Amino acid sequence: MAVTPIVPPGAPGIPARWTSSAKSGVGTSLSPAGRIWFTVSHGILNEIYYPRLDCACTRDLGLIVTGPNGYFSEEKRDAAHEIEPFEAGVPAYRMVNTAADGAYRIEKRTLCDPARPVLLQEITFTALEGAPDDYRVYALLAPHLVNAGMGNTAWVGDHKGKPVLFASGRGSCLALASSLPWRDCSAGYVGFSDGWQQLNHTGKLDPACQRAEDGNVALTGEIGLSPTKTKAVLALGFGATPDEAADNAFASLNRGFEPAAKAYVQNWRKWQAGLLPLDRTAASGINTYRTSTAVLATHRSTAMPGAAVASLSIPWGFNKGDDDLGGYHLVWPRDLVETAGGFLAAGDAGSALQILEYLRSIQQPDGHWPQNVWLDGSAYWPGIQMDECALPLLLADALHRAGHLPRARLAAFLPMIERAATYVVRNGPVTGEDRWEEDAGYSPFTLAVEIAALLAAADLLDACGRKDEATYLRETSDGWNDQVERWTYATDTAIGRAAGVEGYYVRIAPPDSAEAASPKDGYVPIKNRPPDDTDRPAQEIVSPDALALVRFGLRSADDPRIVDTVKVIDAHLRCALPQGPLWYRYNGDGYGEHQEGAPFDGTGQGRPWPLLAGERAHYELAAGRMDKAASLLAALEGSAEPGGLLPEQVWDGVDLPERELRHGRPSGSAMPLVWAHSEHIKLLRSLRDGVVFDMPPQGVKRYIKDKTVSPFRTWRFNNKIRTLPEGKTLRIELQAAATVHWSSDGWATAHDSQTAENAFGIHLADLPTAGLPGGSTLIFTFFWPGTGDWENVDFSVTSGARDNG
């Protein structure tokens, strides 16, 4: 009997939300024709990305089971979930969802078709209690086309005479088809008239609900299972039009699940076979190396080779809606260089080179890289983080030293290298934000990256015959390296005395100000904290970031200042967990769940980060403590979820099962975090080689072995030094040509020095201060010939101060 269609009630639906970020599987076909990336958690599919891996198009796709006497069960909530990959390093999954009440079992095999943009899921339903025909099984799909849950339209239609569930939004369409034809189907608004509401309240679908427009919508269809047909294949196809999406879905169904699975597995086996054999079976029985390499490869773009996102997840997604467009499926240049390091450590230099080429394509005209970007290079967040502007230089150098970027090919990257080095030397050493996306100032991590990167760039420029430019970069590196302690090493503090140490490196010191004798005497804002609980003295905040001074080759692992800092780090940031010790980013961190387990909502409490155990392991390896490094590898791997995916953070409180938070297990933050998997691969390589894999050699030779010090101290408008160590030459660096008008006797006599422009667009003049007696004050101002103006402000620098300020 024909049914008159109605407008489902409840438009536009409840506010859209994403879903859990605690993924148990991620996958893609490694095929340019595939253009599908999928995620799994709680036994069901979550976000599926199409046509690019920065475009989430679904919230989730799961099953509902109904039965006699009002029986209603949703597999993601009401079943126990098991998952395993097809084989090590092949991210296609077998899942078994067993009803908590023992009524049924659902077995799934999930992958995507390498031949076209279609997600395939083979489903086998088994009744464990009662007869098979007692039950009905429904697919429930929540479209969130192109990163938005609102503004979607869903409808029940047909394609060439076969029933299909369709949705469209923002220029993309999806079509869900079944190998066993759909029975009753409906489209509705989430929270009011969607299939979940209908089945939960009435036990059946309302076939009159055929179309739900412009809202937060859901599609539901009964799979045509029967006592003799207990297996079905669902095909979720994508396309620019409904017909294209349906054509793709039926083409995959017609080809069959097994041929698609065979091609999928072959693609992954072929890629994995080219990697170094760093295989390791963890206590969980998982080959953690192959899991990590698969995670890295799954997060790569096919349309834009070399692009890779930070995570196919939205941290605390169940608490976030359309106002969080990006989640972590964006490109962070920092994470991307870390990813390249993971590929390089695994022996895939080709992928690392593609990443360098992609970085070259999204570099800004002035030489910097945005804080994060969509795949096409358009910026998302507006911050400037100097480590992200410098890390690509280290990647280029690593590839060059390993023989993957010979001089002939290096020339093609020379403009990128010059622009990046120019940006760093003109705008460093202070960063607008640290590597945690937060504070401005002098960060030990950022300083280490900047200094090491300038030394690396100098070698690259040398290789291209640019000797003068290389000399200037090394001079700048020397000057910054000499002042790391002045900027960031605190002594004679309550924290130091409590730890029994003379001093330690702070997490970050604010930019120089007239109110503080040195940056580390100032205050830093602690982000993600309530408004009345933010600023802290820089000397009170510590971080494992200081270990970057060792990782990037600027300080030896046994440097007393580093050793003392480690003691302070462990006193304040080490967290003992069942899998071993992990560390917090810094004391007072607010980026994490609230104390009672509520999700991060702009404020919270930071939790331990597994990747910091990997960084600490690299420090221990640099110190020659191989056994400690190996122990920390186990702690890192022990922080993964059962399938081997590494989270951004783990829960450090008591078990809160109602919030899915368990002591030492992944929290609600991003999972998997590609950066953590990259660190894991590099640690495996480092342990195999017995040395830190990605430590640049230039700083080790220059500062640890040769103990090079700078004859200069540099004054800039963004770094107005007030003291000058005795015997140093004062170098003035400006953004425009000027005459430096100066005096060393209170203007009794005056001198003029003309600036000269170097290849980086910096106008500099070296003032002859090396012979000034201690306690002398040099006064200077500027005449700007470009405008004919005087600066009309006198600046002063006092000679004879201690270098560590």
Coordinates of C-alpha atoms in Angstrom, one line a residue, residues 102-617:
G102 CA 23.8 -12.3 25.4
A103 CA 21.1 -12.0 22.7
Y104 CA 23.1 -11.6 19.6
R105 CA 26.6 -11.3 18.0
I106 CA 27.5 -9.1 15.0
E107 CA 30.7 -9.8 13.1
K108 CA 32.0 -7.2 10.7
R109 CA 34.8 -6.8 8.2
T110 CA 35.5 -3.2 7.3
L111 CA 37.7 -1.6 4.6
C112 CA 37.4 0.7 1.6
D113 CA 37.4 -0.1 -2.1
P114 CA 40.7 0.8 -3.7
A115 CA 38.9 1.2 -7.1
R116 CA 36.4 3.9 -6.1
P117 CA 35.3 6.1 -3.1
V118 CA 33.2 3.5 -1.3
L119 CA 33.3 2.2 2.2
L120 CA 32.5 -1.5 2.4
Q121 CA 31.3 -3.3 5.5
E122 CA 30.4 -7.0 5.5
I123 CA 28.0 -7.8 8.3
T124 CA 27.1 -11.2 9.7
F125 CA 24.3 -11.4 12.3
T126 CA 23.9 -14.4 14.7
A127 CA 21.1 -14.8 17.1
L128 CA 22.5 -16.2 20.4
E129 CA 19.1 -16.4 22.1
G130 CA 15.9 -17.2 20.3
A131 CA 15.4 -17.7 16.6
P132 CA 17.1 -15.6 13.9
D133 CA 13.7 -14.3 12.6
D134 CA 13.0 -12.9 16.1
Y135 CA 15.3 -10.0 15.3
R136 CA 15.4 -7.1 12.9
V137 CA 18.7 -5.3 12.1
Y138 CA 18.8 -1.7 11.1
A139 CA 21.6 0.5 9.8
L140 CA 21.7 4.0 11.3
L141 CA 23.7 6.6 9.4
A142 CA 24.4 10.2 10.6
P143 CA 25.7 12.3 7.7
H144 CA 27.9 15.3 8.5
L145 CA 28.8 16.2 5.0
V146 CA 32.0 18.3 4.7
N147 CA 32.7 19.0 8.3
A148 CA 29.2 20.0 9.4
G149 CA 26.3 18.2 11.0
M150 CA 23.8 20.9 10.3
G151 CA 22.6 21.8 6.8
N152 CA 22.4 18.3 5.5
T153 CA 19.5 16.8 3.6
A154 CA 18.7 13.1 3.7
W155 CA 16.1 11.1 1.7
V156 CA 15.0 7.6 0.9
G157 CA 15.3 7.1 -2.9
D158 CA 16.2 4.6 -5.5
H159 CA 18.8 4.1 -8.1
K160 CA 18.0 2.2 -11.2
G161 CA 15.1 0.5 -9.4
K162 CA 17.0 -0.4 -6.3
P163 CA 16.4 1.3 -2.9
V164 CA 19.1 3.6 -1.6
L165 CA 19.6 5.9 1.4
F166 CA 20.9 9.3 0.2
A167 CA 22.3 12.5 1.8
S168 CA 23.8 15.7 0.4
G169 CA 25.4 18.8 1.8
R170 CA 28.0 21.4 0.8
G171 CA 28.6 20.0 -2.7
S172 CA 29.1 16.3 -1.7
C173 CA 26.7 13.4 -1.7
L174 CA 26.6 9.9 -0.2
A175 CA 24.5 6.8 -1.0
L176 CA 24.2 3.8 1.3
A177 CA 23.3 0.6 -0.5
S178 CA 22.9 -3.0 0.7
S179 CA 23.6 -6.3 -1.0
L180 CA 20.4 -7.5 0.6
P181 CA 17.8 -4.9 -0.4
W182 CA 16.5 -2.5 2.2
R183 CA 13.1 -3.1 3.7
D184 CA 11.5 -0.2 5.6
C185 CA 13.6 3.0 5.5
S186 CA 13.2 6.5 6.9
A187 CA 14.9 9.9 7.0
G188 CA 14.4 12.2 10.0
Y189 CA 15.8 14.9 12.2
V190 CA 18.2 13.8 15.0
G191 CA 16.7 13.8 18.5
F192 CA 13.1 14.0 17.2
S193 CA 12.2 11.8 14.2
D194 CA 15.3 9.9 13.3
G195 CA 15.3 6.1 13.1
W196 CA 16.7 5.7 16.6
Q197 CA 13.8 7.6 18.1
Q198 CA 11.3 5.8 16.0
L199 CA 12.6 2.3 16.8
N200 CA 13.1 3.1 20.5
H201 CA 9.6 4.4 20.9
T202 CA 7.5 2.3 18.6
G203 CA 9.7 -0.6 17.6
K204 CA 9.4 0.2 13.9
L205 CA 10.2 2.8 11.3
D206 CA 7.7 5.2 9.8
P207 CA 8.0 4.8 6.0
A208 CA 6.2 8.1 5.6
C209 CA 9.4 9.8 6.7
Q210 CA 11.1 9.9 3.4
R211 CA 13.0 13.2 3.3
A212 CA 14.5 15.5 5.9
E213 CA 15.9 18.8 4.6
D214 CA 18.5 21.2 5.8
G215 CA 19.2 20.0 9.3
N216 CA 20.9 17.5 11.6
V217 CA 19.6 14.5 9.9
A218 CA 19.8 10.7 10.0
L219 CA 19.0 7.8 7.7
T220 CA 17.8 4.4 8.8
G221 CA 17.1 1.2 6.9
E222 CA 16.3 -2.3 7.8
I223 CA 18.8 -4.7 6.3
G224 CA 17.1 -7.6 4.5
L225 CA 18.5 -10.4 6.7
S226 CA 16.7 -13.6 7.1
P227 CA 17.3 -17.1 8.7
T228 CA 18.8 -18.2 5.4
K229 CA 20.6 -14.9 4.6
T230 CA 22.6 -13.9 7.7
K231 CA 25.3 -11.9 5.8
A232 CA 25.0 -8.6 4.0
V233 CA 27.5 -6.1 2.6
L234 CA 26.8 -2.4 3.1
A235 CA 28.4 0.0 0.5
L236 CA 28.6 3.7 1.4
G237 CA 29.5 5.5 -1.8
F238 CA 30.4 9.1 -2.2
G239 CA 30.3 11.5 -5.2
A240 CA 29.5 15.0 -6.4
T241 CA 25.9 14.0 -7.2
P242 CA 23.5 11.4 -5.8
D243 CA 23.7 9.3 -9.0
E244 CA 27.5 9.3 -8.9
A245 CA 27.5 8.2 -5.2
A246 CA 25.0 5.5 -5.9
D247 CA 26.9 4.3 -9.1
N248 CA 30.0 4.0 -7.0
A249 CA 28.2 2.1 -4.2
F250 CA 26.6 -0.4 -6.6
A251 CA 29.8 -0.8 -8.6
S252 CA 31.5 -2.0 -5.4
L253 CA 28.7 -4.3 -4.5
N254 CA 28.7 -5.8 -8.0
R255 CA 32.4 -6.4 -7.8
G256 CA 32.1 -8.0 -4.4
F257 CA 33.7 -7.6 -1.0
E258 CA 36.5 -10.2 -1.5
P259 CA 38.1 -8.7 -4.7
A260 CA 38.1 -5.3 -3.0
A261 CA 39.6 -6.8 0.2
K262 CA 42.3 -8.6 -1.9
A263 CA 43.3 -5.4 -3.6
Y264 CA 43.3 -3.4 -0.4
V265 CA 45.5 -5.9 1.4
Q266 CA 47.9 -6.1 -1.5
N267 CA 48.3 -2.3 -1.5
W268 CA 49.3 -2.3 2.2
R269 CA 51.5 -5.4 2.0
K270 CA 53.4 -3.8 -0.9
W271 CA 54.0 -0.5 1.0
Q272 CA 54.9 -2.3 4.2
A273 CA 57.4 -4.6 2.4
G274 CA 59.5 -1.5 1.5
L275 CA 60.1 -0.5 5.1
L276 CA 63.0 -1.3 7.4
P277 CA 62.4 -4.4 9.6
L278 CA 62.0 -2.7 13.0
D279 CA 59.2 -5.0 13.9
R280 CA 58.4 -5.3 17.6
T281 CA 55.7 -7.3 19.3
A282 CA 54.5 -5.6 22.5
A283 CA 53.2 -7.2 25.6
S284 CA 49.7 -6.8 24.1
G285 CA 50.7 -9.1 21.2
I286 CA 50.5 -6.3 18.7
N287 CA 53.2 -5.5 16.2
T288 CA 53.5 -1.9 17.3
Y289 CA 55.9 -0.9 14.6
R290 CA 53.5 -2.0 11.8
T291 CA 50.6 -0.3 13.6
S292 CA 52.5 3.0 13.8
T293 CA 53.6 2.9 10.2
A294 CA 50.0 2.1 9.1
V295 CA 48.8 5.1 11.1
L296 CA 51.3 7.4 9.4
A297 CA 50.4 6.2 6.0
T298 CA 46.6 6.4 6.7
H299 CA 46.9 10.1 7.5
R300 CA 48.4 11.0 4.2
S301 CA 46.6 12.8 1.3
T302 CA 46.3 11.2 -2.1
A303 CA 45.2 14.3 -3.9
M304 CA 48.0 16.4 -2.5
P305 CA 51.1 14.1 -2.0
G306 CA 53.1 15.0 1.0
A307 CA 50.2 16.4 3.0
A308 CA 49.3 14.6 6.2
V309 CA 46.9 15.6 9.0
A310 CA 47.6 15.5 12.7
S311 CA 44.8 13.0 13.5
L312 CA 41.6 11.7 12.0
S313 CA 39.8 12.7 15.2
I314 CA 38.1 15.6 16.9
P315 CA 39.3 15.8 20.5
W316 CA 36.3 15.5 22.8
G317 CA 34.2 15.4 19.7
F318 CA 31.0 14.3 21.5
N319 CA 31.2 17.7 23.1
K320 CA 31.8 19.7 20.0
G321 CA 29.7 20.8 17.0
D322 CA 29.9 22.7 13.8
D323 CA 31.8 25.5 15.4
D324 CA 34.8 23.2 15.5
L325 CA 35.4 22.8 11.8
G326 CA 38.9 21.5 11.9
G327 CA 39.4 19.2 14.8
Y328 CA 42.8 17.7 14.3
H329 CA 42.2 16.8 10.6
L330 CA 44.4 19.7 9.6
V331 CA 48.0 20.0 8.6
W332 CA 50.3 21.3 11.3
P333 CA 53.8 21.9 9.8
R334 CA 55.3 20.8 13.1
D335 CA 53.4 17.5 13.1
L336 CA 54.1 17.1 9.4
V337 CA 57.9 17.3 9.9
E338 CA 57.6 14.8 12.8
T339 CA 55.6 12.6 10.4
A340 CA 58.4 12.9 7.8
G341 CA 60.9 11.9 10.5
G342 CA 58.8 8.8 11.2
F343 CA 58.8 7.9 7.5
L344 CA 62.5 8.5 7.2
A345 CA 63.3 6.4 10.3
A346 CA 61.2 3.6 8.8
G347 CA 63.2 3.7 5.6
D348 CA 60.6 5.5 3.4
A349 CA 62.6 8.5 2.2
G350 CA 60.2 9.0 -0.7
S351 CA 57.3 9.9 1.6
A352 CA 59.6 12.3 3.6
L353 CA 60.6 14.0 0.3
Q354 CA 57.0 14.4 -0.7
I355 CA 56.4 16.1 2.6
L356 CA 59.2 18.5 2.0
E357 CA 57.8 19.2 -1.4
Y358 CA 54.4 19.8 0.0
L359 CA 55.9 22.1 2.7
R360 CA 57.5 24.1 -0.1
S361 CA 54.1 24.5 -1.8
I362 CA 52.4 25.9 1.2
Q363 CA 55.2 28.2 2.5
Q364 CA 54.1 31.8 2.7
P365 CA 55.8 34.5 0.5
D366 CA 57.6 35.9 3.5
G367 CA 59.1 32.5 4.4
H368 CA 57.0 31.3 7.3
W369 CA 54.5 28.5 7.6
P370 CA 51.1 29.0 9.1
Q371 CA 50.2 27.5 12.5
N372 CA 47.9 25.0 10.7
V373 CA 46.3 24.7 7.3
W374 CA 43.7 22.9 5.3
L375 CA 45.2 20.6 2.7
D376 CA 45.1 23.3 0.0
G377 CA 47.4 25.4 2.2
S378 CA 44.8 27.9 3.4
A379 CA 45.4 28.9 7.0
Y380 CA 43.0 27.9 9.7
W381 CA 44.5 29.3 13.0
P382 CA 46.4 32.6 12.7
G383 CA 49.3 32.0 15.1
I384 CA 53.0 32.2 14.2
Q385 CA 55.1 29.5 15.8
M386 CA 58.8 29.8 15.1
D387 CA 59.5 26.1 15.6
E388 CA 57.2 25.4 12.7
C389 CA 59.0 28.0 10.6
A390 CA 62.3 26.3 11.3
L391 CA 61.6 22.6 11.4
P392 CA 61.3 22.2 7.6
L393 CA 64.9 23.4 7.4
L394 CA 65.9 20.4 9.6
L395 CA 63.9 18.1 7.4
A396 CA 65.7 19.3 4.3
D397 CA 69.1 18.9 6.0
A398 CA 68.2 15.4 7.2
L399 CA 67.3 14.3 3.7
H400 CA 70.4 16.0 2.3
R401 CA 72.7 14.3 4.8
A402 CA 71.1 10.9 4.1
G403 CA 71.8 11.3 0.4
H404 CA 68.1 11.7 -0.6
L405 CA 68.5 15.4 -1.6
P406 CA 71.7 15.6 -3.6
R407 CA 73.1 18.9 -4.6
A408 CA 71.3 18.9 -8.0
R409 CA 68.0 18.3 -6.4
L410 CA 68.8 20.6 -3.5
A411 CA 68.9 23.6 -5.8
A412 CA 65.1 23.2 -6.4
F413 CA 64.5 23.7 -2.7
L414 CA 67.0 26.6 -2.3
P415 CA 64.3 29.4 -2.6
M416 CA 62.3 27.7 0.2
I417 CA 65.4 27.3 2.3
E418 CA 66.5 30.9 1.8
R419 CA 63.0 32.3 2.6
A420 CA 62.6 30.1 5.7
A421 CA 66.1 31.1 7.0
T422 CA 65.3 34.7 6.3
Y423 CA 62.1 34.6 8.3
V424 CA 63.8 32.9 11.2
V425 CA 66.7 35.3 11.4
R426 CA 64.5 38.3 11.0
N427 CA 61.8 37.3 13.5
G428 CA 63.5 35.0 16.0
P429 CA 64.4 34.1 18.6
V430 CA 61.2 35.1 20.3
T431 CA 58.2 33.0 19.1
G432 CA 54.6 34.2 18.9
E433 CA 53.4 30.9 20.3
D434 CA 55.3 27.9 21.7
R435 CA 54.9 24.3 20.3
W436 CA 51.8 23.9 22.5
E437 CA 49.9 26.6 20.6
E438 CA 50.0 28.9 23.6
D439 CA 52.5 31.4 24.9
A440 CA 54.9 33.9 23.3
G441 CA 58.4 34.3 24.4
Y442 CA 61.7 32.4 24.8
S443 CA 60.9 28.7 24.7
P444 CA 63.8 26.2 25.2
F445 CA 62.2 23.9 22.6
T446 CA 61.7 26.6 20.0
L447 CA 65.2 28.1 20.7
A448 CA 66.7 24.6 20.2
V449 CA 64.8 24.2 16.9
E450 CA 65.7 27.7 15.6
I451 CA 69.4 27.4 16.4
A452 CA 69.7 23.9 15.0
A453 CA 67.8 24.9 11.9
L454 CA 70.0 27.9 11.2
L455 CA 73.1 25.7 11.4
A456 CA 71.4 23.2 9.1
A457 CA 70.4 25.9 6.7
A458 CA 74.0 27.2 6.7
D459 CA 75.3 23.8 5.6
L460 CA 72.7 23.7 2.9
L461 CA 73.6 27.1 1.6
D462 CA 77.3 26.2 1.8
A463 CA 76.5 23.2 -0.4
C464 CA 75.0 25.6 -2.9
G465 CA 78.0 28.0 -2.8
R466 CA 76.3 30.7 -0.6
K467 CA 79.3 31.1 1.8
D468 CA 78.5 34.6 3.0
E469 CA 74.9 33.7 3.8
A470 CA 76.0 30.6 5.6
T471 CA 78.5 32.5 7.7
Y472 CA 75.8 34.9 8.9
L473 CA 73.4 32.1 9.8
R474 CA 76.1 30.5 11.9
E475 CA 76.9 33.8 13.6
T476 CA 73.3 34.3 14.5
S477 CA 73.0 30.7 15.8
D478 CA 76.1 31.3 18.0
G479 CA 74.7 34.4 19.4
W480 CA 71.4 32.9 20.2
N481 CA 73.0 29.7 21.6
D482 CA 75.1 31.8 23.9
Q483 CA 72.0 33.4 25.4
V484 CA 69.8 30.4 26.0
E485 CA 70.6 30.4 29.6
R486 CA 70.2 34.1 30.0
W487 CA 66.8 33.8 28.6
T488 CA 65.5 30.6 30.1
Y489 CA 67.7 29.3 32.9
A490 CA 66.5 30.2 36.4
T491 CA 68.7 30.0 39.5
D492 CA 68.2 30.4 43.3
T493 CA 64.5 29.8 43.3
A494 CA 62.2 28.0 45.7
I495 CA 61.5 25.3 43.2
G496 CA 65.3 24.8 42.7
R497 CA 66.0 24.7 46.4
A498 CA 63.2 22.2 47.0
A499 CA 64.7 19.9 44.4
G500 CA 68.2 20.5 45.7
V501 CA 69.5 22.0 42.5
E502 CA 71.2 25.2 41.6
G503 CA 69.0 26.0 38.6
Y504 CA 66.8 24.7 35.8
Y505 CA 65.4 25.7 32.4
V506 CA 61.9 27.2 32.6
R507 CA 59.1 26.2 30.2
I508 CA 59.0 29.6 28.5
A509 CA 60.1 33.1 29.4
P510 CA 58.2 36.1 28.2
P511 CA 59.6 38.6 25.7
D512 CA 62.1 41.2 27.1
S513 CA 60.4 44.0 29.0
A514 CA 61.6 47.0 30.8
E515 CA 60.1 45.8 34.0
A516 CA 62.1 42.6 34.3
A517 CA 65.9 42.3 34.6
S518 CA 65.8 39.2 32.3
P519 CA 62.9 37.4 30.6
K520 CA 62.8 34.6 33.1
D521 CA 61.9 37.1 35.8
G522 CA 58.6 37.9 34.1
Y523 CA 55.2 36.3 34.1
V524 CA 53.6 33.9 31.6
P525 CA 49.9 33.4 31.0
I526 CA 48.8 29.8 31.5
K527 CA 46.2 29.1 28.8
N528 CA 43.0 27.0 29.2
R529 CA 42.6 28.2 32.8
P530 CA 39.8 30.2 34.4
P531 CA 40.2 33.9 33.8
D532 CA 41.1 34.6 37.4
D533 CA 43.8 31.9 37.5
T534 CA 46.2 32.5 34.6
D535 CA 49.5 34.4 35.0
R536 CA 52.3 32.7 36.8
P537 CA 56.0 33.7 37.3
A538 CA 58.0 32.2 34.5
Q539 CA 60.4 30.7 37.1
E540 CA 57.5 28.5 38.6
I541 CA 56.6 26.8 35.3
V542 CA 58.7 23.9 34.0
S543 CA 58.4 21.6 31.1
P544 CA 60.1 18.6 29.4
D545 CA 60.6 21.0 26.5
A546 CA 64.0 21.8 27.9
L547 CA 65.2 18.3 26.8
A548 CA 65.1 19.6 23.2
L549 CA 68.4 21.3 23.9
V550 CA 69.9 17.8 24.0
R551 CA 67.7 16.3 21.3
F552 CA 68.8 19.0 18.8
G553 CA 72.4 18.8 19.8
L554 CA 73.0 22.0 21.6
R555 CA 73.7 20.7 25.1
S556 CA 75.2 17.4 26.2
A557 CA 72.9 15.0 28.2
D558 CA 75.3 15.2 31.1
D559 CA 75.5 19.0 31.2
P560 CA 74.9 19.8 34.9
R561 CA 72.2 22.3 33.9
I562 CA 70.3 19.7 32.0
V563 CA 70.7 17.1 34.8
D564 CA 69.4 19.5 37.3
T565 CA 66.5 20.4 35.1
V566 CA 65.6 16.7 34.7
K567 CA 65.4 16.5 38.5
V568 CA 62.9 19.4 38.6
I569 CA 60.9 18.0 35.7
D570 CA 60.5 14.7 37.5
A571 CA 59.6 16.4 40.8
H572 CA 56.8 18.3 39.2
L573 CA 55.7 16.5 36.0
R574 CA 56.4 12.8 36.3
C575 CA 53.2 10.7 36.6
A576 CA 53.6 7.1 37.8
L577 CA 51.1 4.9 35.9
P578 CA 50.6 1.1 35.5
Q579 CA 52.4 1.1 32.2
G580 CA 55.3 3.1 33.5
P581 CA 56.0 6.8 33.9
L582 CA 54.6 9.5 31.7
W583 CA 55.0 13.3 31.8
Y584 CA 52.7 16.3 31.8
R585 CA 53.4 19.2 29.3
Y586 CA 54.0 21.7 32.2
N587 CA 52.7 22.3 35.6
G588 CA 49.3 24.1 35.6
D589 CA 48.4 22.9 32.2
G590 CA 44.7 23.3 31.5
Y591 CA 44.3 21.3 28.3
G592 CA 42.5 18.2 29.4
E593 CA 39.4 16.8 31.1
H594 CA 38.2 18.5 34.3
Q595 CA 38.9 16.9 37.6
E596 CA 35.6 15.1 37.7
G597 CA 36.1 13.8 34.1
A598 CA 34.0 16.3 32.2
P599 CA 35.4 17.0 28.8
F600 CA 37.7 19.9 28.0
D601 CA 35.6 22.9 27.2
G602 CA 38.1 25.7 27.0
T603 CA 39.3 25.0 30.5
G604 CA 40.4 21.8 32.2
Q605 CA 43.4 20.0 33.6
G606 CA 46.2 18.7 31.4
R607 CA 46.9 15.0 31.5
P608 CA 50.1 13.0 30.8
W609 CA 51.2 12.7 27.2
P610 CA 52.7 9.4 26.0
L611 CA 54.8 11.1 23.3
L612 CA 56.7 12.8 26.1
A613 CA 57.8 9.4 27.3
G614 CA 59.3 8.9 23.8
E615 CA 61.1 12.2 24.0
R616 CA 62.4 11.3 27.5
A617 CA 63.5 7.9 26.1

